[in-house]
Amino acid sequence: MKFFIDTANLDQIKEAQALGVLDGVTTNPSLMAKEGISGDENVIQHYLDICAIVDGPVSAEVISTDYEGMIAEGERLAALHENIVVKIPMIKDGVKALRYFSDKGIKTNCTLVFSAGQALLAAKAGATYVSPFIGRLDDISFDGLQLIEQIRLIYDNYGFDTQILSASVRHTMHVISCAEVGSDVMTGPLSAIVGLLNHPLTDIGLEKFLADHAKVNS
Ligand code: G3P
């Protein structure tokens, strides 16, 4: 399973990259705003800065909600760097835009997906990635993981190439569960990635190894 980090924070992206397990980055307008990135030129520079850190797909989301706007924005974003993936919302004009970009060989990430029907449509429209938001489903008492299983089954039934990018991952158990059900990619915060490191028996074991070594080497 590929690991993407879901942030626009350059320090966190650098930290995940330095760990050597990072495959890509996803951003969204809320994450860009959280970092105080505003204005076209700054937004574009920020995507370029991210692309300079990570050698993998970087999702950049369009703000337009009409077909022509999404095409114009998406083409501008895609031209920035070969690793840019145009992130398109799951709305009617978004589905048309997915088909347009797919036909042009431009990679896309269909975002704000909350149902198997939406995921099926995204795949039919040729999306490179589909982003079901598992954390936000869990927030309203729907089982986010069950949706990933359902999409996995549908995509496997028909051999769709669209990759399942489990999004709105919040913690380490989400990461592990995504891997168990065969998600192609997960995107989550730095804490969900580095949190996988933690086990008290590792810490206790290492302390004992080092203490035993010190006993005979002091
Ligand atoms: O990738 C989508 C993600 O950014 C949404 O996460 O935690 O705001 O539900 P969250």
Tab-separated table of C-alpha atoms and ligand atoms in Angstrom:
chain	number	residue	atom	x	y	z
A	1	MET	CA	0.000	0.000	0.000
A	2	LYS	CA	1.328	3.438	-0.913
A	3	PHE	CA	1.626	6.055	1.825
A	4	PHE	CA	0.624	9.626	0.971
A	5	ILE	CA	0.730	12.417	3.540
A	6	ASP	CA	-2.393	14.561	3.755
A	7	THR	CA	-1.041	18.019	4.511
A	8	ALA	CA	0.286	21.211	2.971
A	9	ASN	CA	2.789	21.683	5.814
A	10	LEU	CA	6.276	21.586	4.303
A	11	ASP	CA	8.030	20.591	7.553
A	12	GLN	CA	5.738	17.600	7.994
A	13	ILE	CA	6.179	16.599	4.365
A	14	LYS	CA	9.970	16.803	4.820
A	15	GLU	CA	9.777	14.710	8.005
A	16	ALA	CA	7.721	11.976	6.316
A	17	GLN	CA	10.022	12.066	3.290
A	18	ALA	CA	13.102	11.718	5.516
A	19	LEU	CA	11.593	8.550	7.024
A	20	GLY	CA	11.887	6.999	3.575
A	21	VAL	CA	8.352	5.627	3.327
A	22	LEU	CA	6.531	8.467	1.600
A	23	ASP	CA	5.017	7.855	-1.832
A	24	GLY	CA	3.096	11.086	-2.405
A	25	VAL	CA	1.149	14.051	-1.021
A	26	THR	CA	-2.490	15.100	-1.009
A	27	THR	CA	-3.687	18.614	-0.301
A	28	ASN	CA	-7.052	20.322	-0.322
A	29	PRO	CA	-8.189	23.955	-0.026
A	30	SER	CA	-8.696	23.610	3.742
A	31	LEU	CA	-5.169	22.250	4.242
A	32	MET	CA	-3.709	25.064	2.091
A	33	ALA	CA	-5.667	27.657	4.097
A	34	LYS	CA	-4.439	26.089	7.351
A	35	GLU	CA	-0.866	26.880	6.242
A	36	GLY	CA	-1.904	30.441	5.353
A	37	ILE	CA	-1.286	29.907	1.635
A	38	SER	CA	-3.423	32.323	-0.400
A	39	GLY	CA	-3.340	34.020	-3.775
A	40	ASP	CA	-2.726	32.260	-7.091
A	41	GLU	CA	1.021	32.823	-7.236
A	42	ASN	CA	1.619	31.646	-3.656
A	43	VAL	CA	-0.554	28.590	-4.154
A	44	ILE	CA	1.350	27.660	-7.297
A	45	GLN	CA	4.720	28.228	-5.632
A	46	HIS	CA	3.599	26.030	-2.732
A	47	TYR	CA	2.770	23.136	-5.055
A	48	LEU	CA	6.182	23.544	-6.671
A	49	ASP	CA	7.828	23.516	-3.222
A	50	ILE	CA	6.006	20.270	-2.376
A	51	CYS	CA	7.036	18.716	-5.702
A	52	ALA	CA	10.653	19.614	-4.931
A	53	ILE	CA	10.507	17.620	-1.675
A	54	VAL	CA	8.666	14.480	-2.776
A	55	ASP	CA	9.245	12.464	-5.918
A	56	GLY	CA	5.707	11.135	-6.239
A	57	PRO	CA	2.137	12.176	-7.006
A	58	VAL	CA	1.033	15.512	-5.498
A	59	SER	CA	-2.716	16.136	-5.568
A	60	ALA	CA	-3.670	19.765	-6.245
A	61	GLU	CA	-7.372	20.539	-5.972
A	62	VAL	CA	-9.370	22.780	-8.305
A	63	ILE	CA	-11.598	25.465	-6.765
A	64	SER	CA	-13.964	25.798	-9.726
A	65	THR	CA	-17.198	23.838	-9.721
A	66	ASP	CA	-18.150	24.339	-13.384
A	67	TYR	CA	-16.744	22.210	-16.222
A	68	GLU	CA	-14.911	24.987	-18.098
A	69	GLY	CA	-13.419	26.350	-14.881
A	70	MET	CA	-12.209	22.925	-13.754
A	71	ILE	CA	-10.616	22.266	-17.154
A	72	ALA	CA	-8.812	25.625	-17.216
A	73	GLU	CA	-7.606	25.289	-13.619
A	74	GLY	CA	-6.680	21.634	-13.970
A	75	GLU	CA	-4.670	22.228	-17.127
A	76	ARG	CA	-2.757	25.039	-15.437
A	77	LEU	CA	-2.044	22.850	-12.399
A	78	ALA	CA	-1.018	19.833	-14.480
A	79	ALA	CA	1.439	21.981	-16.447
A	80	LEU	CA	3.267	22.976	-13.241
A	81	HIS	CA	5.061	19.676	-12.727
A	82	GLU	CA	4.881	16.115	-14.052
A	83	ASN	CA	3.914	14.819	-10.582
A	84	ILE	CA	0.839	17.008	-10.182
A	85	VAL	CA	-2.448	15.086	-10.002
A	86	VAL	CA	-5.541	17.224	-10.604
A	87	LYS	CA	-8.014	16.775	-7.761
A	88	ILE	CA	-11.627	17.049	-8.879
A	89	PRO	CA	-14.775	16.967	-6.703
A	90	MET	CA	-17.398	14.252	-7.231
A	91	ILE	CA	-20.056	16.435	-8.855
A	92	LYS	CA	-21.665	16.189	-12.287
A	93	ASP	CA	-19.263	18.612	-14.004
A	94	GLY	CA	-16.446	16.932	-12.095
A	95	VAL	CA	-17.268	13.579	-13.698
A	96	LYS	CA	-17.155	15.238	-17.135
A	97	ALA	CA	-13.822	16.833	-16.229
A	98	LEU	CA	-12.439	13.445	-15.111
A	99	ARG	CA	-13.255	12.031	-18.538
A	100	TYR	CA	-11.662	15.045	-20.260
A	101	PHE	CA	-8.407	14.748	-18.296
A	102	SER	CA	-8.345	10.965	-18.607
A	103	ASP	CA	-8.622	11.248	-22.402
A	104	LYS	CA	-5.735	13.737	-22.361
A	105	GLY	CA	-3.534	11.471	-20.218
A	106	ILE	CA	-3.612	13.884	-17.253
A	107	LYS	CA	-3.773	12.149	-13.866
A	108	THR	CA	-6.763	12.855	-11.622
A	109	ASN	CA	-7.909	12.254	-8.060
A	110	CYS	CA	-11.673	12.237	-7.586
A	111	THR	CA	-12.341	13.666	-4.122
A	112	LEU	CA	-15.261	13.893	-1.687
A	113	VAL	CA	-16.390	10.331	-2.392
A	114	PHE	CA	-18.743	8.821	0.177
A	115	SER	CA	-20.515	5.981	-1.650
A	116	ALA	CA	-19.815	2.968	-3.861
A	117	GLY	CA	-21.948	4.509	-6.611
A	118	GLN	CA	-19.769	7.605	-6.675
A	119	ALA	CA	-16.633	5.431	-6.782
A	120	LEU	CA	-18.076	3.437	-9.691
A	121	LEU	CA	-18.791	6.646	-11.604
A	122	ALA	CA	-15.272	7.962	-10.962
A	123	ALA	CA	-13.769	4.735	-12.303
A	124	LYS	CA	-16.055	4.774	-15.359
A	125	ALA	CA	-14.891	8.350	-16.032
A	126	GLY	CA	-11.262	7.193	-15.963
A	127	ALA	CA	-10.090	8.702	-12.661
A	128	THR	CA	-6.537	7.715	-11.725
A	129	TYR	CA	-7.394	7.767	-8.009
A	130	VAL	CA	-10.675	7.768	-6.108
A	131	SER	CA	-10.700	9.271	-2.610
A	132	PRO	CA	-13.332	7.845	-0.250
A	133	PHE	CA	-13.281	9.822	3.045
A	134	ILE	CA	-13.336	7.129	5.705
A	135	GLY	CA	-12.865	9.351	8.771
A	136	ARG	CA	-15.771	11.615	7.858
A	137	LEU	CA	-18.013	8.561	7.377
A	138	ASP	CA	-16.950	7.202	10.771
A	139	ASP	CA	-17.773	10.655	12.203
A	140	ILE	CA	-21.428	10.159	11.278
A	141	SER	CA	-21.639	6.489	12.348
A	142	PHE	CA	-21.176	4.933	8.903
A	143	ASP	CA	-18.407	2.360	8.595
A	144	GLY	CA	-15.753	3.998	6.403
A	145	LEU	CA	-13.769	0.774	6.057
A	146	GLN	CA	-16.834	-1.078	4.798
A	147	LEU	CA	-16.975	1.400	1.915
A	148	ILE	CA	-13.345	0.660	1.016
A	149	GLU	CA	-14.134	-3.100	0.985
A	150	GLN	CA	-17.173	-2.487	-1.228
A	151	ILE	CA	-15.202	-0.378	-3.721
A	152	ARG	CA	-12.354	-2.959	-3.733
A	153	LEU	CA	-14.878	-5.684	-4.661
A	154	ILE	CA	-16.464	-3.614	-7.438
A	155	TYR	CA	-13.137	-2.525	-8.945
A	156	ASP	CA	-11.790	-6.088	-8.818
A	157	ASN	CA	-14.972	-7.486	-10.396
A	158	TYR	CA	-14.371	-5.421	-13.516
A	159	GLY	CA	-10.621	-4.832	-13.471
A	160	PHE	CA	-10.856	-1.052	-13.142
A	161	ASP	CA	-7.418	0.605	-13.082
A	162	THR	CA	-8.578	3.405	-10.771
A	163	GLN	CA	-6.610	3.249	-7.538
A	164	ILE	CA	-8.447	3.379	-4.222
A	165	LEU	CA	-6.892	6.231	-2.233
A	166	SER	CA	-8.382	5.954	1.248
A	167	ALA	CA	-8.606	9.523	2.526
A	168	SER	CA	-9.635	11.245	5.726
A	169	VAL	CA	-7.492	8.663	7.494
A	170	ARG	CA	-7.120	9.876	11.066
A	171	HIS	CA	-5.019	7.349	12.999
A	172	THR	CA	-2.840	4.260	12.861
A	173	MET	CA	-5.730	1.766	13.036
A	174	HIS	CA	-7.225	3.344	9.925
A	175	VAL	CA	-3.886	2.785	8.153
A	176	ILE	CA	-3.714	-0.875	9.202
A	177	SER	CA	-7.369	-1.529	8.321
A	178	CYS	CA	-6.892	0.075	4.896
A	179	ALA	CA	-3.971	-2.282	4.274
A	180	GLU	CA	-6.040	-5.282	5.425
A	181	VAL	CA	-8.854	-4.590	2.979
A	182	GLY	CA	-6.550	-3.909	0.027
A	183	SER	CA	-6.649	-0.145	-0.388
A	184	ASP	CA	-4.068	0.840	-3.017
A	185	VAL	CA	-3.094	4.034	-1.214
A	186	MET	CA	-3.861	5.705	2.081
A	187	THR	CA	-3.443	9.393	2.813
A	188	GLY	CA	-3.252	10.570	6.386
A	189	PRO	CA	-1.559	12.950	8.796
A	190	LEU	CA	2.077	12.577	9.843
A	191	SER	CA	0.907	11.259	13.238
A	192	ALA	CA	-0.824	8.282	11.581
A	193	ILE	CA	2.382	7.395	9.723
A	194	VAL	CA	4.969	7.793	12.494
A	195	GLY	CA	2.495	6.341	15.002
A	196	LEU	CA	2.985	2.968	13.301
A	197	LEU	CA	6.461	2.900	14.866
A	198	ASN	CA	5.245	2.687	18.412
A	199	HIS	CA	5.262	-0.431	20.547
A	200	PRO	CA	6.178	-0.505	24.262
A	201	LEU	CA	7.865	-3.916	23.899
A	202	THR	CA	10.191	-2.410	21.279
A	203	ASP	CA	11.213	0.334	23.717
A	204	ILE	CA	11.618	-2.099	26.627
A	205	GLY	CA	13.533	-4.568	24.454
A	206	LEU	CA	15.907	-1.933	23.114
A	207	GLU	CA	16.583	-0.569	26.591
A	208	LYS	CA	17.488	-4.087	27.800
A	209	PHE	CA	19.725	-4.802	24.774
A	210	LEU	CA	21.630	-1.554	25.324
A	211	ALA	CA	21.905	-2.121	29.098
A	212	ASP	CA	23.249	-5.673	28.591
A	213	HIS	CA	25.740	-4.382	26.010
A	214	ALA	CA	26.892	-1.635	28.413
A	215	LYS	CA	27.407	-4.167	31.253
A	216	VAL	CA	30.142	-6.012	29.381
A	217	ASN	CA	31.561	-3.048	27.457
A	218	SER	CA	32.153	-0.435	30.147
B	1	G3P	O1	-7.904	13.719	2.117
B	1	G3P	C1	-9.089	14.260	2.600
B	1	G3P	C2	-8.841	14.775	3.943
B	1	G3P	O2	-8.025	15.896	3.893
B	1	G3P	C3	-10.014	15.010	4.777
B	1	G3P	O3	-9.592	14.686	6.040
B	1	G3P	O4	-9.602	14.694	8.450
B	1	G3P	O5	-10.548	16.650	7.160
B	1	G3P	O6	-11.752	14.474	7.222
B	1	G3P	P1	-10.430	15.153	7.266
